[in-house]
mmCIF file of C-alpha atoms in Angstrom:
data_model
loop_
_atom_site.group_PDB
_atom_site.id
_atom_site.type_symbol
_atom_site.label_atom_id
_atom_site.label_comp_id
_atom_site.label_asym_id
_atom_site.label_seq_id
_atom_site.Cartn_x
_atom_site.Cartn_y
_atom_site.Cartn_z
ATOM 1 C CA UNK A 556 0.020 -0.075 -0.071
ATOM 2 C CA UNK A 557 2.774 2.430 0.962
ATOM 3 C CA UNK A 558 4.446 1.516 -2.268
ATOM 4 C CA UNK A 559 1.424 2.477 -4.261
ATOM 5 C CA UNK A 560 1.013 5.742 -2.471
ATOM 6 C CA UNK A 561 4.710 6.470 -3.009
ATOM 7 C CA UNK A 562 4.244 5.676 -6.779
ATOM 8 C CA UNK A 563 1.145 7.862 -6.983
ATOM 9 C CA UNK A 564 3.004 10.758 -5.351
ATOM 10 C CA UNK A 565 6.009 10.452 -7.628
ATOM 11 C CA UNK A 566 4.092 10.171 -10.850
ATOM 12 C CA UNK A 567 1.794 13.126 -10.127
ATOM 13 C CA UNK A 568 4.568 15.473 -8.937
ATOM 14 C CA UNK A 569 6.401 14.534 -12.092
ATOM 15 C CA UNK A 570 3.519 15.565 -14.071
ATOM 16 C CA UNK A 571 2.779 18.627 -11.862
ATOM 17 C CA UNK A 572 6.176 20.126 -12.285
ATOM 18 C CA UNK A 573 6.486 19.481 -15.949
ATOM 19 C CA UNK A 574 3.118 20.904 -16.882
ATOM 20 C CA UNK A 575 3.082 24.525 -17.974
ATOM 21 C CA UNK A 576 -0.019 26.177 -19.181
ATOM 22 C CA UNK A 577 -2.467 24.170 -17.049
ATOM 23 C CA UNK A 578 -4.768 21.221 -17.818
ATOM 24 C CA UNK A 579 -4.307 20.953 -21.599
ATOM 25 C CA UNK A 580 -0.543 20.617 -21.318
ATOM 26 C CA UNK A 581 -0.533 18.151 -18.405
ATOM 27 C CA UNK A 582 -3.079 15.593 -19.823
ATOM 28 C CA UNK A 583 -0.636 13.884 -22.309
ATOM 29 C CA UNK A 584 2.054 13.887 -19.631
ATOM 30 C CA UNK A 585 -0.412 12.228 -17.126
ATOM 31 C CA UNK A 586 -1.515 9.716 -19.844
ATOM 32 C CA UNK A 587 2.055 8.599 -20.260
ATOM 33 C CA UNK A 588 2.373 7.930 -16.550
ATOM 34 C CA UNK A 589 -0.780 6.306 -15.801
ATOM 35 C CA UNK A 590 -1.455 4.347 -19.041
ATOM 36 C CA UNK A 591 2.059 3.589 -20.146
ATOM 37 C CA UNK A 592 4.394 3.607 -17.373
ATOM 38 C CA UNK A 593 2.350 2.370 -14.394
ATOM 39 C CA UNK A 594 -0.478 0.843 -16.173
ATOM 40 C CA UNK A 595 -3.080 1.850 -13.533
ATOM 41 C CA UNK A 596 -5.634 2.481 -16.259
ATOM 42 C CA UNK A 597 -6.196 1.428 -19.771
ATOM 43 C CA UNK A 598 -6.728 4.010 -22.464
ATOM 44 C CA UNK A 599 -10.528 3.780 -22.484
ATOM 45 C CA UNK A 600 -10.682 4.070 -18.552
ATOM 46 C CA UNK A 601 -8.402 7.175 -18.993
ATOM 47 C CA UNK A 602 -10.584 8.717 -21.661
ATOM 48 C CA UNK A 603 -13.599 8.219 -19.397
ATOM 49 C CA UNK A 604 -11.828 9.713 -16.498
ATOM 50 C CA UNK A 605 -10.865 12.765 -18.692
ATOM 51 C CA UNK A 606 -14.474 13.167 -19.636
ATOM 52 C CA UNK A 607 -15.724 13.100 -16.147
ATOM 53 C CA UNK A 608 -12.882 15.503 -15.200
ATOM 54 C CA UNK A 609 -13.950 17.902 -17.980
ATOM 55 C CA UNK A 610 -17.561 17.599 -17.010
ATOM 56 C CA UNK A 611 -17.287 18.599 -13.412
ATOM 57 C CA UNK A 612 -16.397 22.054 -12.065
ATOM 58 C CA UNK A 613 -13.063 22.912 -10.744
ATOM 59 C CA UNK A 614 -9.485 22.682 -12.023
ATOM 60 C CA UNK A 615 -8.880 19.881 -14.366
ATOM 61 C CA UNK A 616 -5.441 18.788 -13.602
ATOM 62 C CA UNK A 617 -6.405 18.369 -9.762
ATOM 63 C CA UNK A 618 -9.652 16.430 -10.671
ATOM 64 C CA UNK A 619 -7.763 14.173 -13.056
ATOM 65 C CA UNK A 620 -5.157 13.346 -10.501
ATOM 66 C CA UNK A 621 -7.827 12.577 -7.957
ATOM 67 C CA UNK A 622 -9.668 10.362 -10.189
ATOM 68 C CA UNK A 623 -6.468 8.256 -10.870
ATOM 69 C CA UNK A 624 -5.477 8.172 -7.205
ATOM 70 C CA UNK A 625 -9.042 7.115 -6.242
ATOM 71 C CA UNK A 626 -8.950 4.373 -8.816
ATOM 72 C CA UNK A 627 -5.608 3.103 -7.578
ATOM 73 C CA UNK A 628 -5.855 3.462 -3.808
ATOM 74 C CA UNK A 629 -9.214 4.885 -2.724
ATOM 75 C CA UNK A 630 -9.747 8.026 -0.845
ATOM 76 C CA UNK A 631 -6.191 8.036 0.511
ATOM 77 C CA UNK A 632 -4.809 7.626 -2.965
ATOM 78 C CA UNK A 633 -6.850 10.544 -4.202
ATOM 79 C CA UNK A 634 -5.398 12.662 -1.366
ATOM 80 C CA UNK A 635 -1.812 11.563 -2.132
ATOM 81 C CA UNK A 636 -2.262 12.259 -5.802
ATOM 82 C CA UNK A 637 -3.714 15.872 -5.334
ATOM 83 C CA UNK A 638 -0.800 16.539 -2.969
ATOM 84 C CA UNK A 639 1.766 15.210 -5.397
ATOM 85 C CA UNK A 640 0.311 17.404 -8.082
ATOM 86 C CA UNK A 641 0.347 20.561 -5.970
ATOM 87 C CA UNK A 642 3.291 20.395 -3.505
ATOM 88 C CA UNK A 643 6.356 20.356 -5.666
ATOM 89 C CA UNK A 644 4.868 23.052 -7.858
ATOM 90 C CA UNK A 645 4.288 25.249 -4.786
ATOM 91 C CA UNK A 646 7.920 24.788 -3.858
ATOM 92 C CA UNK A 647 9.041 25.662 -7.279
ATOM 93 C CA UNK A 648 6.826 28.644 -7.394
ATOM 94 C CA UNK A 649 8.239 29.838 -4.032
ATOM 95 C CA UNK A 650 11.687 29.653 -5.388
ATOM 96 C CA UNK A 651 10.968 31.338 -8.648
ATOM 97 C CA UNK A 652 8.976 34.098 -7.052
ATOM 98 C CA UNK A 653 11.876 34.602 -4.643
ATOM 99 C CA UNK A 654 14.185 35.116 -7.478
ATOM 100 C CA UNK A 655 11.824 37.453 -9.292
ATOM 101 C CA UNK A 656 11.209 39.494 -6.290
ATOM 102 C CA UNK A 657 14.907 39.932 -5.751
ATOM 103 C CA UNK A 658 15.438 41.704 -9.102
ATOM 104 C CA UNK A 659 11.853 42.905 -9.765
ATOM 105 C CA UNK A 660 12.289 46.407 -8.933
ATOM 106 C CA UNK A 661 15.008 47.169 -11.530
ATOM 107 C CA UNK A 662 13.340 48.823 -14.438
ATOM 108 C CA UNK A 663 14.864 46.556 -17.075
ATOM 109 C CA UNK A 664 13.495 43.384 -15.259
ATOM 110 C CA UNK A 665 10.076 45.045 -15.190
ATOM 111 C CA UNK A 666 9.953 45.632 -18.894
ATOM 112 C CA UNK A 667 11.246 42.199 -19.572
ATOM 113 C CA UNK A 668 8.501 40.695 -17.360
ATOM 114 C CA UNK A 669 5.790 42.772 -19.131
ATOM 115 C CA UNK A 670 7.189 40.988 -22.284
ATOM 116 C CA UNK A 671 5.780 37.757 -20.971
ATOM 117 C CA UNK A 672 2.467 38.893 -21.873
ATOM 118 C CA UNK A 673 2.221 37.984 -25.709
ATOM 119 C CA UNK A 674 3.889 34.660 -24.852
ATOM 120 C CA UNK A 675 1.446 33.722 -22.097
ATOM 121 C CA UNK A 676 -1.537 35.008 -24.203
ATOM 122 C CA UNK A 677 -0.233 32.705 -27.175
ATOM 123 C CA UNK A 678 -0.049 29.668 -24.873
ATOM 124 C CA UNK A 679 -3.552 30.290 -23.694
ATOM 125 C CA UNK A 680 -4.869 30.856 -27.266
ATOM 126 C CA UNK A 681 -3.273 27.516 -28.498
ATOM 127 C CA UNK A 682 -4.532 25.664 -25.342
ATOM 128 C CA UNK A 683 -8.116 27.043 -26.082
ATOM 129 C CA UNK A 684 -7.863 26.243 -29.838
ATOM 130 C CA UNK A 685 -6.753 22.717 -28.933
ATOM 131 C CA UNK A 686 -9.393 22.100 -26.414
ATOM 132 C CA UNK A 687 -12.636 23.636 -28.010
ATOM 133 C CA UNK A 688 -13.305 20.952 -30.770
ATOM 134 C CA UNK A 689 -12.889 18.096 -28.247
ATOM 135 C CA UNK A 690 -15.772 19.852 -26.124
ATOM 136 C CA UNK A 691 -18.192 19.653 -29.060
ATOM 137 C CA UNK A 692 -19.952 16.601 -29.955
ATOM 138 C CA UNK A 693 -22.327 17.079 -32.793
ATOM 139 C CA UNK A 694 -23.792 20.084 -34.673
ATOM 140 C CA UNK A 695 -26.247 20.902 -31.894
ATOM 141 C CA UNK A 696 -23.484 21.624 -29.252
ATOM 142 C CA UNK A 697 -21.774 23.842 -32.041
ATOM 143 C CA UNK A 698 -25.062 25.835 -32.128
ATOM 144 C CA UNK A 699 -25.284 26.097 -28.282
ATOM 145 C CA UNK A 700 -21.615 27.103 -28.235
ATOM 146 C CA UNK A 701 -22.112 29.868 -30.781
ATOM 147 C CA UNK A 702 -25.219 31.243 -29.244
ATOM 148 C CA UNK A 703 -23.494 31.362 -25.862
ATOM 149 C CA UNK A 704 -20.558 33.111 -27.428
ATOM 150 C CA UNK A 705 -22.698 35.749 -29.084
ATOM 151 C CA UNK A 706 -24.500 36.230 -25.749
ATOM 152 C CA UNK A 707 -21.286 36.626 -23.793
ATOM 153 C CA UNK A 708 -19.826 39.177 -26.318
ATOM 154 C CA UNK A 709 -23.067 41.314 -26.585
ATOM 155 C CA UNK A 710 -24.593 41.101 -23.156
ATOM 156 C CA UNK A 711 -23.077 41.050 -19.507
ATOM 157 C CA UNK A 712 -24.761 37.774 -18.321
ATOM 158 C CA UNK A 713 -22.637 35.895 -15.879
ATOM 159 C CA UNK A 714 -20.901 32.992 -17.541
ATOM 160 C CA UNK A 715 -22.333 30.588 -14.891
ATOM 161 C CA UNK A 716 -25.936 31.372 -15.921
ATOM 162 C CA UNK A 717 -24.955 30.691 -19.543
ATOM 163 C CA UNK A 718 -23.521 27.306 -18.609
ATOM 164 C CA UNK A 719 -26.580 26.513 -16.659
ATOM 165 C CA UNK A 720 -28.797 27.434 -19.606
ATOM 166 C CA UNK A 721 -26.460 25.410 -21.836
ATOM 167 C CA UNK A 722 -27.063 22.428 -19.640
ATOM 168 C CA UNK A 723 -30.750 23.045 -19.646
ATOM 169 C CA UNK A 724 -30.935 23.155 -23.483
ATOM 170 C CA UNK A 725 -28.589 20.146 -23.713
ATOM 171 C CA UNK A 726 -31.043 17.837 -21.874
ATOM 172 C CA UNK A 727 -33.513 18.374 -24.923
ATOM 173 C CA UNK A 728 -30.939 17.704 -27.546
ATOM 174 C CA UNK A 729 -30.831 14.966 -29.968
ATOM 175 C CA UNK A 730 -27.254 13.694 -30.122
ATOM 176 C CA UNK B 438 3.200 41.146 -7.167
ATOM 177 C CA UNK B 439 4.489 38.358 -4.822
ATOM 178 C CA UNK B 440 5.176 40.895 -2.144
ATOM 179 C CA UNK B 441 3.713 39.894 1.235
ATOM 180 C CA UNK B 442 0.020 40.804 1.632
ATOM 181 C CA UNK B 443 -1.170 44.355 2.315
ATOM 182 C CA UNK B 444 -3.973 42.923 4.577
ATOM 183 C CA UNK B 445 -6.706 43.680 2.119
ATOM 184 C CA UNK B 446 -8.426 40.519 2.931
ATOM 185 C CA UNK B 447 -8.125 37.994 5.709
ATOM 186 C CA UNK B 448 -6.998 34.497 4.971
ATOM 187 C CA UNK B 449 -10.311 32.888 5.632
ATOM 188 C CA UNK B 450 -11.950 35.212 3.027
ATOM 189 C CA UNK B 451 -9.156 34.195 0.518
ATOM 190 C CA UNK B 452 -10.032 30.655 1.256
ATOM 191 C CA UNK B 453 -13.712 31.165 0.547
ATOM 192 C CA UNK B 454 -12.923 33.201 -2.444
ATOM 193 C CA UNK B 455 -11.011 30.327 -4.168
ATOM 194 C CA UNK B 456 -13.356 27.646 -2.662
ATOM 195 C CA UNK B 457 -16.345 29.235 -4.430
ATOM 196 C CA UNK B 458 -14.634 29.859 -7.714
ATOM 197 C CA UNK B 459 -13.183 26.302 -7.752
ATOM 198 C CA UNK B 460 -16.352 24.594 -6.937
ATOM 199 C CA UNK B 461 -18.528 26.576 -9.432
ATOM 200 C CA UNK B 462 -16.375 27.124 -12.446
ATOM 201 C CA UNK B 463 -16.534 24.520 -15.281
ATOM 202 C CA UNK B 464 -13.678 24.350 -17.743
ATOM 203 C CA UNK B 465 -10.367 24.141 -15.642
ATOM 204 C CA UNK B 466 -7.669 26.416 -15.023
ATOM 205 C CA UNK B 467 -8.282 29.064 -17.998
ATOM 206 C CA UNK B 468 -11.854 29.401 -17.026
ATOM 207 C CA UNK B 469 -10.932 29.880 -13.551
ATOM 208 C CA UNK B 470 -8.564 32.783 -14.361
ATOM 209 C CA UNK B 471 -11.508 34.419 -16.061
ATOM 210 C CA UNK B 472 -13.640 34.130 -13.013
ATOM 211 C CA UNK B 473 -10.845 35.412 -10.825
ATOM 212 C CA UNK B 474 -10.542 38.535 -13.018
ATOM 213 C CA UNK B 475 -14.386 39.047 -12.982
ATOM 214 C CA UNK B 476 -14.675 38.555 -9.150
ATOM 215 C CA UNK B 477 -11.614 40.570 -8.503
ATOM 216 C CA UNK B 478 -12.938 43.448 -10.604
ATOM 217 C CA UNK B 479 -16.302 43.330 -8.927
ATOM 218 C CA UNK B 480 -14.700 43.446 -5.418
ATOM 219 C CA UNK B 481 -12.240 46.329 -6.573
ATOM 220 C CA UNK B 482 -9.623 45.692 -4.067
ATOM 221 C CA UNK B 483 -6.663 45.440 -6.525
ATOM 222 C CA UNK B 484 -6.168 47.437 -9.750
ATOM 223 C CA UNK B 485 -7.036 45.494 -13.019
ATOM 224 C CA UNK B 486 -3.535 45.796 -14.201
ATOM 225 C CA UNK B 487 -2.188 43.991 -11.026
ATOM 226 C CA UNK B 488 -4.832 41.209 -11.268
ATOM 227 C CA UNK B 489 -3.810 40.764 -15.010
ATOM 228 C CA UNK B 490 -0.081 40.584 -14.047
ATOM 229 C CA UNK B 491 -0.830 37.935 -11.413
ATOM 230 C CA UNK B 492 -2.971 35.964 -13.872
ATOM 231 C CA UNK B 493 -0.269 36.037 -16.539
ATOM 232 C CA UNK B 494 2.338 34.805 -14.104
ATOM 233 C CA UNK B 495 0.288 31.927 -12.865
ATOM 234 C CA UNK B 496 0.270 30.580 -16.526
ATOM 235 C CA UNK B 497 3.951 30.300 -16.735
ATOM 236 C CA UNK B 498 4.454 28.907 -13.230
ATOM 237 C CA UNK B 499 4.824 25.160 -13.076
ATOM 238 C CA UNK B 500 1.881 23.229 -11.927
ATOM 239 C CA UNK B 501 -1.963 23.671 -12.212
ATOM 240 C CA UNK B 502 -2.897 27.325 -13.151
ATOM 241 C CA UNK B 503 -5.566 27.219 -10.361
ATOM 242 C CA UNK B 504 -2.927 26.416 -7.707
ATOM 243 C CA UNK B 505 -0.580 29.096 -8.903
ATOM 244 C CA UNK B 506 -2.971 31.941 -9.161
ATOM 245 C CA UNK B 507 -4.390 30.903 -5.697
ATOM 246 C CA UNK B 508 -0.896 31.065 -4.275
ATOM 247 C CA UNK B 509 -0.011 34.383 -5.738
ATOM 248 C CA UNK B 510 -3.293 36.146 -5.349
ATOM 249 C CA UNK B 511 -3.603 34.724 -1.868
ATOM 250 C CA UNK B 512 -0.232 36.111 -0.996
ATOM 251 C CA UNK B 513 -0.850 39.495 -2.370
ATOM 252 C CA UNK B 514 -4.172 39.761 -0.563
ATOM 253 C CA UNK B 515 -3.433 38.250 2.765
ATOM 254 C CA UNK B 516 0.362 37.253 3.160
ATOM 255 C CA UNK B 517 1.738 33.799 3.309
ATOM 256 C CA UNK B 518 -1.233 32.315 5.292
ATOM 257 C CA UNK B 519 -3.442 33.847 2.579
ATOM 258 C CA UNK B 520 -1.476 31.839 -0.031
ATOM 259 C CA UNK B 521 -1.884 28.608 1.674
ATOM 260 C CA UNK B 522 -5.670 29.262 2.308
ATOM 261 C CA UNK B 523 -6.067 30.154 -1.286
ATOM 262 C CA UNK B 524 -4.368 26.827 -2.393
ATOM 263 C CA UNK B 525 -6.556 24.832 0.031
ATOM 264 C CA UNK B 526 -9.556 26.688 -1.233
ATOM 265 C CA UNK B 527 -8.533 25.920 -4.906
ATOM 266 C CA UNK B 528 -7.701 22.239 -4.292
ATOM 267 C CA UNK B 529 -10.261 21.084 -1.945
ATOM 268 C CA UNK B 530 -13.362 21.281 -4.252
ATOM 269 C CA UNK B 531 -11.991 19.119 -6.989
ATOM 270 C CA UNK B 532 -10.862 16.512 -4.402
ATOM 271 C CA UNK B 533 -14.185 16.517 -2.695
ATOM 272 C CA UNK B 534 -16.113 16.450 -5.852
ATOM 273 C CA UNK B 535 -14.229 13.466 -7.150
ATOM 274 C CA UNK B 536 -14.498 11.540 -3.933
ATOM 275 C CA UNK B 537 -18.260 12.167 -3.737
ATOM 276 C CA UNK B 538 -19.195 11.856 -7.299
ATOM 277 C CA UNK B 539 -16.567 9.870 -9.104
ATOM 278 C CA UNK B 540 -18.112 6.349 -8.352
ATOM 279 C CA UNK B 541 -21.552 7.785 -9.356
ATOM 280 C CA UNK B 542 -20.093 9.263 -12.543
ATOM 281 C CA UNK B 543 -17.923 6.332 -13.542
ATOM 282 C CA UNK B 544 -21.242 4.225 -13.508
ATOM 283 C CA UNK B 545 -23.764 6.639 -15.093
ATOM 284 C CA UNK B 546 -21.489 8.600 -17.544
ATOM 285 C CA UNK B 547 -22.953 6.606 -20.395
ATOM 286 C CA UNK B 548 -26.491 7.443 -19.501
ATOM 287 C CA UNK B 549 -27.988 9.476 -22.403
ATOM 288 C CA UNK B 550 -29.560 11.854 -20.125
ATOM 289 C CA UNK B 551 -26.347 12.662 -18.165
ATOM 290 C CA UNK B 552 -24.328 12.749 -21.395
ATOM 291 C CA UNK B 553 -26.690 15.280 -22.889
ATOM 292 C CA UNK B 554 -26.578 17.566 -19.766
ATOM 293 C CA UNK B 555 -22.730 17.529 -19.884
ATOM 294 C CA UNK B 556 -22.553 18.221 -23.740
ATOM 295 C CA UNK B 557 -24.734 21.364 -22.964
ATOM 296 C CA UNK B 558 -22.305 22.385 -20.208
ATOM 297 C CA UNK B 559 -19.174 21.621 -22.293
ATOM 298 C CA UNK B 560 -20.386 23.604 -25.212
ATOM 299 C CA UNK B 561 -21.164 26.639 -23.040
ATOM 300 C CA UNK B 562 -17.806 26.354 -21.381
ATOM 301 C CA UNK B 563 -16.005 26.356 -24.723
ATOM 302 C CA UNK B 564 -17.732 29.323 -25.651
ATOM 303 C CA UNK B 565 -16.816 31.104 -22.382
ATOM 304 C CA UNK B 566 -13.123 30.038 -22.838
ATOM 305 C CA UNK B 567 -13.212 31.351 -26.457
ATOM 306 C CA UNK B 568 -14.647 34.686 -25.497
ATOM 307 C CA UNK B 569 -12.073 35.099 -22.612
ATOM 308 C CA UNK B 570 -9.067 34.193 -24.641
ATOM 309 C CA UNK B 571 -10.010 36.289 -27.546
ATOM 310 C CA UNK B 572 -10.422 39.274 -25.183
ATOM 311 C CA UNK B 573 -6.969 38.749 -23.813
ATOM 312 C CA UNK B 574 -5.440 38.246 -27.347
ATOM 313 C CA UNK B 575 -7.186 41.341 -28.644
ATOM 314 C CA UNK B 576 -5.976 43.482 -25.618
ATOM 315 C CA UNK B 577 -2.467 42.135 -25.700
ATOM 316 C CA UNK B 578 -2.030 42.756 -29.347
ATOM 317 C CA UNK B 579 -3.470 46.295 -29.341
ATOM 318 C CA UNK B 580 -1.260 47.291 -26.246
ATOM 319 C CA UNK B 581 1.782 47.239 -28.581
ATOM 320 C CA UNK B 582 1.761 46.118 -32.161
ATOM 321 C CA UNK B 583 5.205 44.518 -31.972
ATOM 322 C CA UNK B 584 3.634 41.936 -29.526
ATOM 323 C CA UNK B 585 2.268 40.189 -32.395
ATOM 324 C CA UNK B 586 5.794 38.709 -33.430
ATOM 325 C CA UNK B 587 6.232 36.754 -30.200
ATOM 326 C CA UNK B 588 2.699 35.838 -30.019
ATOM 327 C CA UNK B 589 2.527 34.420 -33.529
ATOM 328 C CA UNK B 590 5.999 32.844 -33.012
ATOM 329 C CA UNK B 591 4.919 30.812 -29.932
ATOM 330 C CA UNK B 592 1.786 29.505 -31.556
ATOM 331 C CA UNK B 593 3.738 28.462 -34.499
ATOM 332 C CA UNK B 594 6.405 26.772 -32.317
ATOM 333 C CA UNK B 595 3.785 24.782 -30.302
ATOM 334 C CA UNK B 596 1.282 23.908 -33.113
ATOM 335 C CA UNK B 597 3.532 23.450 -36.102
ATOM 336 C CA UNK B 598 6.835 22.271 -34.714
ATOM 337 C CA UNK B 599 5.309 20.459 -31.672
ATOM 338 C CA UNK B 600 7.784 22.304 -29.329
ATOM 339 C CA UNK B 601 7.393 21.474 -25.575
ATOM 340 C CA UNK B 602 5.414 24.434 -24.073
ATOM 341 C CA UNK B 603 8.118 25.252 -21.756
ATOM 342 C CA UNK B 604 10.642 25.438 -24.644
ATOM 343 C CA UNK B 605 8.204 27.631 -26.621
ATOM 344 C CA UNK B 606 7.842 29.732 -23.561
ATOM 345 C CA UNK B 607 11.585 30.457 -23.246
ATOM 346 C CA UNK B 608 12.136 30.923 -26.867
ATOM 347 C CA UNK B 609 9.108 33.322 -27.073
ATOM 348 C CA UNK B 610 10.293 35.242 -24.065
ATOM 349 C CA UNK B 611 13.858 35.665 -25.626
ATOM 350 C CA UNK B 612 12.419 36.581 -28.872
ATOM 351 C CA UNK B 613 10.132 39.218 -27.298
ATOM 352 C CA UNK B 614 13.132 40.557 -25.237
ATOM 353 C CA UNK B 615 15.226 40.804 -28.457
ATOM 354 C CA UNK B 616 12.365 42.388 -30.556
ATOM 355 C CA UNK B 617 12.046 45.203 -28.033
ATOM 356 C CA UNK B 618 15.676 45.668 -27.473
ATOM 357 C CA UNK B 619 16.069 46.006 -31.206
ATOM 358 C CA UNK B 620 13.109 48.418 -31.454
ATOM 359 C CA UNK B 621 14.427 50.421 -28.618
ATOM 360 C CA UNK B 622 17.981 50.715 -30.232
ATOM 361 C CA UNK B 623 16.492 51.818 -33.580
ATOM 362 C CA UNK B 624 14.295 54.418 -31.811
ATOM 363 C CA UNK B 625 17.477 55.805 -29.932
ATOM 364 C CA UNK B 626 19.523 55.946 -33.161
ATOM 365 C CA UNK B 627 16.639 57.735 -34.879
ATOM 366 C CA UNK B 628 16.405 60.376 -32.206
ATOM 367 C CA UNK B 629 20.116 60.690 -31.964
ATOM 368 C CA UNK B 630 20.315 61.088 -35.855
ATOM 369 C CA UNK B 631 17.761 64.050 -35.488
ATOM 370 C CA UNK B 632 19.708 65.726 -32.724
ATOM 371 C CA UNK B 633 23.031 66.037 -34.740
#
């Protein structure tokens, strides 16, 4: 049991540290560990878990690791996996922020850090581009998506309301 | 950003803030950033520029975006304890949701009713992410036109060359720095030329 938990911790912390740009970039890395290296799940189970992770609210990386941990070693496994995902990155963030803070008041550093912006936005744009087609199953969901997008641009409706409306319309769909 | 909190919120409020966002936001880290911007804007405790800077940093930090933004914003709002409370607030809901719902979901996920419900949710979430990302792209590119070079290069490196995001990030950052150093030098030359 201890061995299993240790393996879960090591696998998830490896993924957590290597994943930049959030959920979309960590999913392929997690798949390698879970399906290929440790063989905790087969590819169908992983795809199902991903669908569940996508469908529920909250950060996807954390949810996915919780699902994997739960499958391997129950509630304790889920706790250890989530911890493995979070802890090493917190330590790294602490170190990185420390380094940034030490130099951040020099004007040259400030303008360099501003330069991160287009790079970050590009990563987000690519992640979104990569993710959106996977969330659409069938023509009706594209219609829901386009209507929601138009409403979001034109009105100031809270996104949570639009998502609830999407779910409401979805129930009456023919897939 | 990153400096110890100015006490604008107490740690427990930070916990509640992230707990609420994390348990109600569909669509993962990118969507969570959008909600953080929206909610911070409504509360008005930090300037929009500062929130923007923290959100950008959270994307380039290792680990889940939600955890990074909770750490950095929590620290800014309520010091180190705020940072820890923020992380707890962000990480607890997905953990609890999986524990409570995973057995149910893994069994009923193929039920057509459940499937349709989530098809609707996912479509609306995708729209929300598209709107948010489009807004950031437009804002960033209109801020300085030269930003487009690094923006396009990073997308090309990830999408066409299949470069690891971390490498693309570093290359993009170096490129951006070089472009602006070059533009700055040109500008200086031109003004000096006029002066003589």
